[in-house]
PDB file of C-alpha atoms and ligand atoms in Angstrom:
ATOM      1  CA  MET A   1      21.241   4.410  -4.580  1.00  0.00           C
ATOM      2  CA  SER A   2      22.758   6.638  -1.900  1.00  0.00           C
ATOM      3  CA  ILE A   3      19.988   7.841   0.374  1.00  0.00           C
ATOM      4  CA  ASP A   4      20.266  10.020   3.459  1.00  0.00           C
ATOM      5  CA  PHE A   5      17.894   7.950   5.600  1.00  0.00           C
ATOM      6  CA  GLU A   6      18.883   9.789   8.787  1.00  0.00           C
ATOM      7  CA  THR A   7      17.712  13.178   7.443  1.00  0.00           C
ATOM      8  CA  ILE A   8      14.480  11.662   6.108  1.00  0.00           C
ATOM      9  CA  ARG A   9      13.829   9.974   9.446  1.00  0.00           C
ATOM     10  CA  LYS A  10      14.342  13.203  11.385  1.00  0.00           C
ATOM     11  CA  LYS A  11      11.950  15.097   9.104  1.00  0.00           C
ATOM     12  CA  LEU A  12       9.350  12.350   9.455  1.00  0.00           C
ATOM     13  CA  ARG A  13       9.645  12.361  13.241  1.00  0.00           C
ATOM     14  CA  LYS A  14       8.645  16.025  13.149  1.00  0.00           C
ATOM     15  CA  ALA A  15       5.907  15.625  10.529  1.00  0.00           C
ATOM     16  CA  LEU A  16       4.145  12.641  12.125  1.00  0.00           C
ATOM     17  CA  ASP A  17       2.617  11.881  15.529  1.00  0.00           C
ATOM     18  CA  ALA A  18       4.390   9.265  17.665  1.00  0.00           C
ATOM     19  CA  HIS A  19       2.025   6.438  16.718  1.00  0.00           C
ATOM     20  CA  ARG A  20       2.311   7.146  12.975  1.00  0.00           C
ATOM     21  CA  TYR A  21       6.105   7.437  13.235  1.00  0.00           C
ATOM     22  CA  GLU A  22       6.354   4.006  14.902  1.00  0.00           C
ATOM     23  CA  HIS A  23       4.066   2.522  12.234  1.00  0.00           C
ATOM     24  CA  THR A  24       6.223   4.131   9.530  1.00  0.00           C
ATOM     25  CA  LEU A  25       9.396   2.474  10.866  1.00  0.00           C
ATOM     26  CA  GLY A  26       7.534  -0.854  10.972  1.00  0.00           C
ATOM     27  CA  VAL A  27       6.416  -0.524   7.349  1.00  0.00           C
ATOM     28  CA  ALA A  28       9.909   0.520   6.171  1.00  0.00           C
ATOM     29  CA  TYR A  29      11.683  -2.460   7.800  1.00  0.00           C
ATOM     30  CA  THR A  30       8.964  -4.937   6.813  1.00  0.00           C
ATOM     31  CA  ALA A  31       9.085  -3.684   3.219  1.00  0.00           C
ATOM     32  CA  ALA A  32      12.902  -3.984   3.157  1.00  0.00           C
ATOM     33  CA  MET A  33      12.664  -7.620   4.290  1.00  0.00           C
ATOM     34  CA  MET A  34       9.928  -8.424   1.781  1.00  0.00           C
ATOM     35  CA  ALA A  35      12.103  -6.866  -0.936  1.00  0.00           C
ATOM     36  CA  GLU A  36      14.869  -9.366  -0.089  1.00  0.00           C
ATOM     37  CA  ILE A  37      12.384 -12.231  -0.360  1.00  0.00           C
ATOM     38  CA  PHE A  38      10.702 -11.184  -3.614  1.00  0.00           C
ATOM     39  CA  GLY A  39      13.687  -9.699  -5.481  1.00  0.00           C
ATOM     40  CA  GLU A  40      13.117  -5.946  -5.179  1.00  0.00           C
ATOM     41  CA  ASP A  41      15.742  -3.327  -4.241  1.00  0.00           C
ATOM     42  CA  SER A  42      15.548  -3.240  -0.445  1.00  0.00           C
ATOM     43  CA  GLU A  43      16.800   0.353  -0.097  1.00  0.00           C
ATOM     44  CA  LYS A  44      14.048   1.499  -2.480  1.00  0.00           C
ATOM     45  CA  ALA A  45      11.468  -0.469  -0.491  1.00  0.00           C
ATOM     46  CA  LYS A  46      12.709   1.005   2.798  1.00  0.00           C
ATOM     47  CA  LEU A  47      12.507   4.520   1.346  1.00  0.00           C
ATOM     48  CA  ALA A  48       8.958   3.994   0.013  1.00  0.00           C
ATOM     49  CA  GLY A  49       7.979   2.496   3.385  1.00  0.00           C
ATOM     50  CA  PHE A  50       9.384   5.493   5.251  1.00  0.00           C
ATOM     51  CA  LEU A  51       7.454   7.943   3.069  1.00  0.00           C
ATOM     52  CA  HIS A  52       4.159   6.121   2.401  1.00  0.00           C
ATOM     53  CA  ASP A  53       2.227   7.951   5.177  1.00  0.00           C
ATOM     54  CA  CYS A  54       4.222  11.226   5.125  1.00  0.00           C
ATOM     55  CA  ALA A  55       1.009  13.240   4.511  1.00  0.00           C
ATOM     56  CA  LYS A  56      -1.130  11.318   7.006  1.00  0.00           C
ATOM     57  CA  CYS A  57      -0.947  13.985   9.736  1.00  0.00           C
ATOM     58  CA  ILE A  58      -1.607  17.160   7.700  1.00  0.00           C
ATOM     59  CA  PRO A  59      -5.129  18.665   7.890  1.00  0.00           C
ATOM     60  CA  ASP A  60      -7.730  17.343   5.422  1.00  0.00           C
ATOM     61  CA  ASN A  61      -8.164  20.712   3.669  1.00  0.00           C
ATOM     62  CA  LYS A  62      -4.404  20.796   3.045  1.00  0.00           C
ATOM     63  CA  LYS A  63      -4.558  17.273   1.547  1.00  0.00           C
ATOM     64  CA  ILE A  64      -7.304  18.465  -0.809  1.00  0.00           C
ATOM     65  CA  SER A  65      -5.550  21.692  -1.792  1.00  0.00           C
ATOM     66  CA  LEU A  66      -2.203  19.947  -2.427  1.00  0.00           C
ATOM     67  CA  CYS A  67      -3.910  17.374  -4.673  1.00  0.00           C
ATOM     68  CA  LYS A  68      -5.917  19.994  -6.564  1.00  0.00           C
ATOM     69  CA  LYS A  69      -2.819  22.120  -7.114  1.00  0.00           C
ATOM     70  CA  ALA A  70      -0.872  19.133  -8.466  1.00  0.00           C
ATOM     71  CA  GLY A  71      -3.730  18.292 -10.859  1.00  0.00           C
ATOM     72  CA  PHE A  72      -4.806  14.981  -9.294  1.00  0.00           C
ATOM     73  CA  LEU A  73      -8.360  13.888 -10.030  1.00  0.00           C
ATOM     74  CA  ILE A  74     -10.342  13.745  -6.787  1.00  0.00           C
ATOM     75  CA  SER A  75     -13.224  11.255  -6.641  1.00  0.00           C
ATOM     76  CA  GLU A  76     -16.523  11.795  -4.833  1.00  0.00           C
ATOM     77  CA  THR A  77     -15.456   9.170  -2.249  1.00  0.00           C
ATOM     78  CA  GLU A  78     -12.175  11.001  -1.650  1.00  0.00           C
ATOM     79  CA  LEU A  79     -14.008  14.297  -1.147  1.00  0.00           C
ATOM     80  CA  GLN A  80     -16.344  12.644   1.364  1.00  0.00           C
ATOM     81  CA  ASN A  81     -13.396  10.983   3.093  1.00  0.00           C
ATOM     82  CA  PRO A  82     -10.286  13.155   2.503  1.00  0.00           C
ATOM     83  CA  SER A  83      -8.106  10.806   4.559  1.00  0.00           C
ATOM     84  CA  LEU A  84      -8.121   8.639   1.414  1.00  0.00           C
ATOM     85  CA  LEU A  85      -6.084  11.419  -0.230  1.00  0.00           C
ATOM     86  CA  HIS A  86      -3.048  10.956   2.041  1.00  0.00           C
ATOM     87  CA  GLY A  87      -1.413   8.733  -0.598  1.00  0.00           C
ATOM     88  CA  LYS A  88      -1.756  11.256  -3.416  1.00  0.00           C
ATOM     89  CA  ALA A  89      -0.824  14.156  -1.114  1.00  0.00           C
ATOM     90  CA  GLY A  90       2.074  12.054   0.214  1.00  0.00           C
ATOM     91  CA  SER A  91       3.523  11.649  -3.265  1.00  0.00           C
ATOM     92  CA  ILE A  92       3.549  15.443  -3.663  1.00  0.00           C
ATOM     93  CA  LEU A  93       5.352  15.944  -0.327  1.00  0.00           C
ATOM     94  CA  ALA A  94       7.740  13.077  -1.158  1.00  0.00           C
ATOM     95  CA  LYS A  95       8.725  14.974  -4.283  1.00  0.00           C
ATOM     96  CA  ASP A  96       8.791  18.519  -2.916  1.00  0.00           C
ATOM     97  CA  LYS A  97       9.933  17.997   0.682  1.00  0.00           C
ATOM     98  CA  TYR A  98      11.980  14.792   0.492  1.00  0.00           C
ATOM     99  CA  GLY A  99      13.411  15.103  -3.035  1.00  0.00           C
ATOM    100  CA  ILE A 100      12.073  11.806  -4.406  1.00  0.00           C
ATOM    101  CA  ASP A 101      11.626  11.553  -8.169  1.00  0.00           C
ATOM    102  CA  ASP A 102      11.556   7.783  -8.757  1.00  0.00           C
ATOM    103  CA  PRO A 103       8.076   7.213 -10.299  1.00  0.00           C
ATOM    104  CA  ASP A 104       7.858   3.688  -8.864  1.00  0.00           C
ATOM    105  CA  ILE A 105       8.328   5.015  -5.321  1.00  0.00           C
ATOM    106  CA  LEU A 106       5.840   7.840  -5.956  1.00  0.00           C
ATOM    107  CA  ASN A 107       3.263   5.337  -7.284  1.00  0.00           C
ATOM    108  CA  ALA A 108       3.809   3.070  -4.269  1.00  0.00           C
ATOM    109  CA  ILE A 109       2.927   6.069  -2.069  1.00  0.00           C
ATOM    110  CA  ILE A 110      -0.070   7.153  -4.182  1.00  0.00           C
ATOM    111  CA  TYR A 111      -1.699   3.705  -4.288  1.00  0.00           C
ATOM    112  CA  HIS A 112      -0.788   2.274  -0.878  1.00  0.00           C
ATOM    113  CA  THR A 113      -4.344   2.604   0.528  1.00  0.00           C
ATOM    114  CA  THR A 114      -6.483   1.360  -2.375  1.00  0.00           C
ATOM    115  CA  GLY A 115      -3.949  -0.550  -4.448  1.00  0.00           C
ATOM    116  CA  ARG A 116      -4.506  -0.442  -8.202  1.00  0.00           C
ATOM    117  CA  PRO A 117      -4.852  -2.978 -11.020  1.00  0.00           C
ATOM    118  CA  GLY A 118      -1.430  -3.987 -12.334  1.00  0.00           C
ATOM    119  CA  MET A 119       0.681  -2.870  -9.387  1.00  0.00           C
ATOM    120  CA  SER A 120       4.481  -3.091  -9.686  1.00  0.00           C
ATOM    121  CA  LEU A 121       6.399  -5.376  -7.316  1.00  0.00           C
ATOM    122  CA  LEU A 122       7.323  -2.367  -5.147  1.00  0.00           C
ATOM    123  CA  GLU A 123       3.702  -1.152  -5.032  1.00  0.00           C
ATOM    124  CA  LYS A 124       2.524  -4.589  -3.872  1.00  0.00           C
ATOM    125  CA  ILE A 125       5.243  -4.759  -1.220  1.00  0.00           C
ATOM    126  CA  ILE A 126       4.266  -1.380   0.260  1.00  0.00           C
ATOM    127  CA  PHE A 127       0.543  -2.167   0.062  1.00  0.00           C
ATOM    128  CA  VAL A 128       1.085  -5.425   1.972  1.00  0.00           C
ATOM    129  CA  ALA A 129       3.799  -4.176   4.394  1.00  0.00           C
ATOM    130  CA  ASP A 130       1.432  -1.380   5.466  1.00  0.00           C
ATOM    131  CA  TYR A 131      -1.090  -3.995   6.623  1.00  0.00           C
ATOM    132  CA  VAL A 132       1.228  -6.547   8.218  1.00  0.00           C
ATOM    133  CA  GLU A 133       3.949  -4.456   9.924  1.00  0.00           C
ATOM    134  CA  PRO A 134       4.577  -5.702  13.480  1.00  0.00           C
ATOM    135  CA  GLY A 135       2.919  -2.696  15.173  1.00  0.00           C
ATOM    136  CA  ARG A 136      -0.401  -3.189  13.312  1.00  0.00           C
ATOM    137  CA  LYS A 137      -3.045  -4.344  15.813  1.00  0.00           C
ATOM    138  CA  ASP A 138      -5.237  -7.293  14.849  1.00  0.00           C
ATOM    139  CA  HIS A 139      -9.006  -6.730  14.695  1.00  0.00           C
ATOM    140  CA  PRO A 140     -11.834  -9.177  13.994  1.00  0.00           C
ATOM    141  CA  GLY A 141     -11.983  -9.860  10.261  1.00  0.00           C
ATOM    142  CA  MET A 142      -8.386  -8.790   9.543  1.00  0.00           C
ATOM    143  CA  HIS A 143      -6.876 -12.323   9.628  1.00  0.00           C
ATOM    144  CA  LEU A 144      -3.502 -10.765  10.409  1.00  0.00           C
ATOM    145  CA  ASP A 145      -1.729 -14.072  11.220  1.00  0.00           C
ATOM    146  CA  GLU A 146      -2.689 -15.596   7.878  1.00  0.00           C
ATOM    147  CA  VAL A 147      -1.908 -12.444   5.912  1.00  0.00           C
ATOM    148  CA  ARG A 148       1.501 -12.184   7.650  1.00  0.00           C
ATOM    149  CA  THR A 149       2.349 -15.687   6.435  1.00  0.00           C
ATOM    150  CA  LEU A 150       1.159 -14.869   2.895  1.00  0.00           C
ATOM    151  CA  ALA A 151       3.145 -11.608   2.981  1.00  0.00           C
ATOM    152  CA  MET A 152       6.372 -13.622   3.090  1.00  0.00           C
ATOM    153  CA  THR A 153       5.299 -16.381   0.678  1.00  0.00           C
ATOM    154  CA  ASP A 154       2.695 -15.281  -1.898  1.00  0.00           C
ATOM    155  CA  LEU A 155       2.374 -11.576  -2.617  1.00  0.00           C
ATOM    156  CA  ASP A 156      -0.687 -11.732  -4.924  1.00  0.00           C
ATOM    157  CA  GLN A 157      -2.607 -13.877  -2.434  1.00  0.00           C
ATOM    158  CA  ALA A 158      -1.681 -11.422   0.332  1.00  0.00           C
ATOM    159  CA  VAL A 159      -2.990  -8.519  -1.786  1.00  0.00           C
ATOM    160  CA  ILE A 160      -6.276 -10.368  -2.408  1.00  0.00           C
ATOM    161  CA  ARG A 161      -6.788 -11.297   1.251  1.00  0.00           C
ATOM    162  CA  ILE A 162      -6.144  -7.710   2.377  1.00  0.00           C
ATOM    163  CA  LEU A 163      -8.510  -6.222  -0.221  1.00  0.00           C
ATOM    164  CA  GLY A 164     -11.190  -8.833   0.466  1.00  0.00           C
ATOM    165  CA  ASP A 165     -11.053  -8.219   4.219  1.00  0.00           C
ATOM    166  CA  THR A 166     -10.949  -4.420   3.749  1.00  0.00           C
ATOM    167  CA  LEU A 167     -13.975  -4.472   1.399  1.00  0.00           C
ATOM    168  CA  ARG A 168     -15.915  -6.680   3.841  1.00  0.00           C
ATOM    169  CA  TYR A 169     -15.047  -4.296   6.685  1.00  0.00           C
ATOM    170  CA  LEU A 170     -16.091  -1.228   4.653  1.00  0.00           C
ATOM    171  CA  GLU A 171     -19.381  -2.864   3.589  1.00  0.00           C
ATOM    172  CA  GLY A 172     -20.118  -3.667   7.244  1.00  0.00           C
ATOM    173  CA  SER A 173     -19.289  -0.149   8.411  1.00  0.00           C
ATOM    174  CA  SER A 174     -21.297   1.567   5.614  1.00  0.00           C
ATOM    175  CA  LYS A 175     -18.237   3.695   4.729  1.00  0.00           C
ATOM    176  CA  PRO A 176     -18.073   4.639   1.030  1.00  0.00           C
ATOM    177  CA  ILE A 177     -15.893   2.292  -1.016  1.00  0.00           C
ATOM    178  CA  ASP A 178     -13.424   3.933  -3.380  1.00  0.00           C
ATOM    179  CA  GLU A 179     -13.837   2.499  -6.869  1.00  0.00           C
ATOM    180  CA  THR A 180     -10.085   1.827  -7.122  1.00  0.00           C
ATOM    181  CA  THR A 181     -10.248  -0.499  -4.089  1.00  0.00           C
ATOM    182  CA  GLN A 182     -13.028  -2.553  -5.729  1.00  0.00           C
ATOM    183  CA  LYS A 183     -11.359  -2.509  -9.161  1.00  0.00           C
ATOM    184  CA  THR A 184      -8.067  -3.682  -7.682  1.00  0.00           C
ATOM    185  CA  TYR A 185      -9.760  -6.587  -5.904  1.00  0.00           C
ATOM    186  CA  ASP A 186     -11.599  -7.645  -9.092  1.00  0.00           C
ATOM    187  CA  HIS A 187      -8.358  -7.396 -11.099  1.00  0.00           C
ATOM    188  CA  TYR A 188      -6.341  -9.638  -8.764  1.00  0.00           C
ATOM    189  CA  ILE A 189      -9.141 -12.211  -8.476  1.00  0.00           C
ATOM    190  CA  GLN A 190      -9.109 -12.444 -12.300  1.00  0.00           C
ATOM    191  CA  THR A 191      -5.273 -12.650 -12.305  1.00  0.00           C
ATOM    192  CA  ILE A 192      -5.303 -15.590  -9.894  1.00  0.00           C
ATOM    193  CA  LYS A 193      -8.057 -17.329 -11.903  1.00  0.00           C
ATOM    194  CA  GLY A 194      -6.002 -16.836 -15.100  1.00  0.00           C
ATOM    195  CA  GLN A 195      -2.915 -18.309 -13.409  1.00  0.00           C
ATOM    196  CA  ALA A 196      -4.914 -21.329 -12.151  1.00  0.00           C
ATOM    197  CA  LYS A 197      -6.342 -21.939 -15.634  1.00  0.00           C
ATOM    198  CA  ALA A 198      -2.882 -21.709 -17.238  1.00  0.00           C
ATOM    199  CA  SER A 199      -1.411 -24.198 -14.780  1.00  0.00           C
ATOM    200  CA  ASP A 200      -4.380 -26.600 -15.358  1.00  0.00           C
ATOM    201  CA  GLN A 201      -3.677 -26.415 -19.112  1.00  0.00           C
ATOM    202  CA  ILE A 202       0.011 -27.198 -18.537  1.00  0.00           C
ATOM    203  CA  GLU A 203      -0.940 -30.204 -16.358  1.00  0.00           C
ATOM    204  CA  SER A 204      -3.322 -31.609 -18.979  1.00  0.00           C
ATOM    205  CA  LYS A 205      -0.711 -31.097 -21.736  1.00  0.00           C
ATOM    206  CA  LYS A 206       1.778 -33.053 -19.597  1.00  0.00           C
ATOM    207  CA  LYS A 207      -0.746 -35.908 -19.316  1.00  0.00           C
ATOM    208  CA  GLU A 208      -1.233 -35.954 -23.118  1.00  0.00           C
ATOM    209  CA  ILE A 209       2.544 -36.384 -23.570  1.00  0.00           C
TER     210      ILE A 209
HETATM  211  O1  DGI B 301      -2.674   4.932   6.609  1.00  0.00           O
HETATM  212  P1  DGI B 301      -2.779   3.600   7.299  1.00  0.00           P
HETATM  213  O2  DGI B 301      -3.748   3.595   8.432  1.00  0.00           O
HETATM  214  O3  DGI B 301      -1.461   3.036   7.704  1.00  0.00           O
HETATM  215  O4  DGI B 301      -3.344   2.536   6.223  1.00  0.00           O
HETATM  216  P2  DGI B 301      -4.110   2.842   4.854  1.00  0.00           P
HETATM  217  O5  DGI B 301      -3.473   3.936   4.122  1.00  0.00           O
HETATM  218  O6  DGI B 301      -4.231   1.519   4.156  1.00  0.00           O
HETATM  219  O7  DGI B 301      -5.526   3.302   5.315  1.00  0.00           O
HETATM  220  C1  DGI B 301      -6.306   2.351   5.991  1.00  0.00           C
HETATM  221  C2  DGI B 301      -7.719   2.787   6.040  1.00  0.00           C
HETATM  222  O8  DGI B 301      -8.202   3.062   4.738  1.00  0.00           O
HETATM  223  C3  DGI B 301      -8.596   1.677   6.616  1.00  0.00           C
HETATM  224  O9  DGI B 301      -9.380   2.241   7.657  1.00  0.00           O
HETATM  225  C4  DGI B 301      -9.448   1.242   5.484  1.00  0.00           C
HETATM  226  C5  DGI B 301      -9.473   2.491   4.643  1.00  0.00           C
HETATM  227  N1  DGI B 301      -9.802   2.237   3.257  1.00  0.00           N
HETATM  228  C6  DGI B 301      -9.177   1.464   2.334  1.00  0.00           C
HETATM  229  N2  DGI B 301      -9.865   1.447   1.174  1.00  0.00           N
HETATM  230  C7  DGI B 301     -10.943   2.253   1.380  1.00  0.00           C
HETATM  231  C8  DGI B 301     -10.903   2.754   2.696  1.00  0.00           C
HETATM  232  N3  DGI B 301     -11.855   3.588   3.213  1.00  0.00           N
HETATM  233  C9  DGI B 301     -12.856   3.929   2.436  1.00  0.00           C
HETATM  234  N4  DGI B 301     -13.780   4.740   2.912  1.00  0.00           N
HETATM  235  N5  DGI B 301     -12.980   3.474   1.144  1.00  0.00           N
HETATM  236  C10 DGI B 301     -12.062   2.638   0.568  1.00  0.00           C
HETATM  237  O10 DGI B 301     -12.211   2.228  -0.582  1.00  0.00           O
HETATM  238 FE1   FE B 302      -1.713   5.096   4.724  1.00  0.00          FE
HETATM  239 FE1   FE B 303       0.428   3.187   6.688  1.00  0.00          FE
END
């Protein structure tokens, strides 16, 4: 892949406020490193990291109109809290303004806030890198130190910890919970349970032999 990162970076510096731009660089470099660890293309991860929040700083009504125009379904929670649409709106800008057509990168942008059941490796990397990048400030209930360790060792566990902590925070703050966030959490809890059961079965088979 030959990507003009310099041009993309310059455009992002204009499109984002200083804080969001710094966060974006953090996510891109964290995602590139995680890609090396987990066997993903690191250039692709860096590109998805650069673009994941590219629609974060546009007005809410623009996020809504972009998503409507592109035919995205908008949930009641997203209408109440249009900031949740910055992933979907970001995928549209990534395509139209930054020339991205790789569906895996576009999905990583769309689902980086809520996750989704059955995420690809790249989607998981961006979801986790967004939470653990070095500029992210720790808050009570975020368990950032533990999640940072998991982010480099066990991607599914990192996803579960992030979703669990996010859901607990949202419940405590009485903010509406998007159904995709809850569904994703339930999916990965079941995945881990399935993996544990399979490895128990292998162990007991070994004992029989
Ligand atoms: O854009 P960032 O700040 O880098 O990170 P993000 O896209 O993960 O957005 C983080 C915010 O999204 C955080 O305040 C928690 C919130 N969030 C995640 N899932 C939900 C949610 N907010 C609501 N209301 N409902 C959700 O399901
Ligand atoms: Fe975001
Ligand atoms: Fe982000």
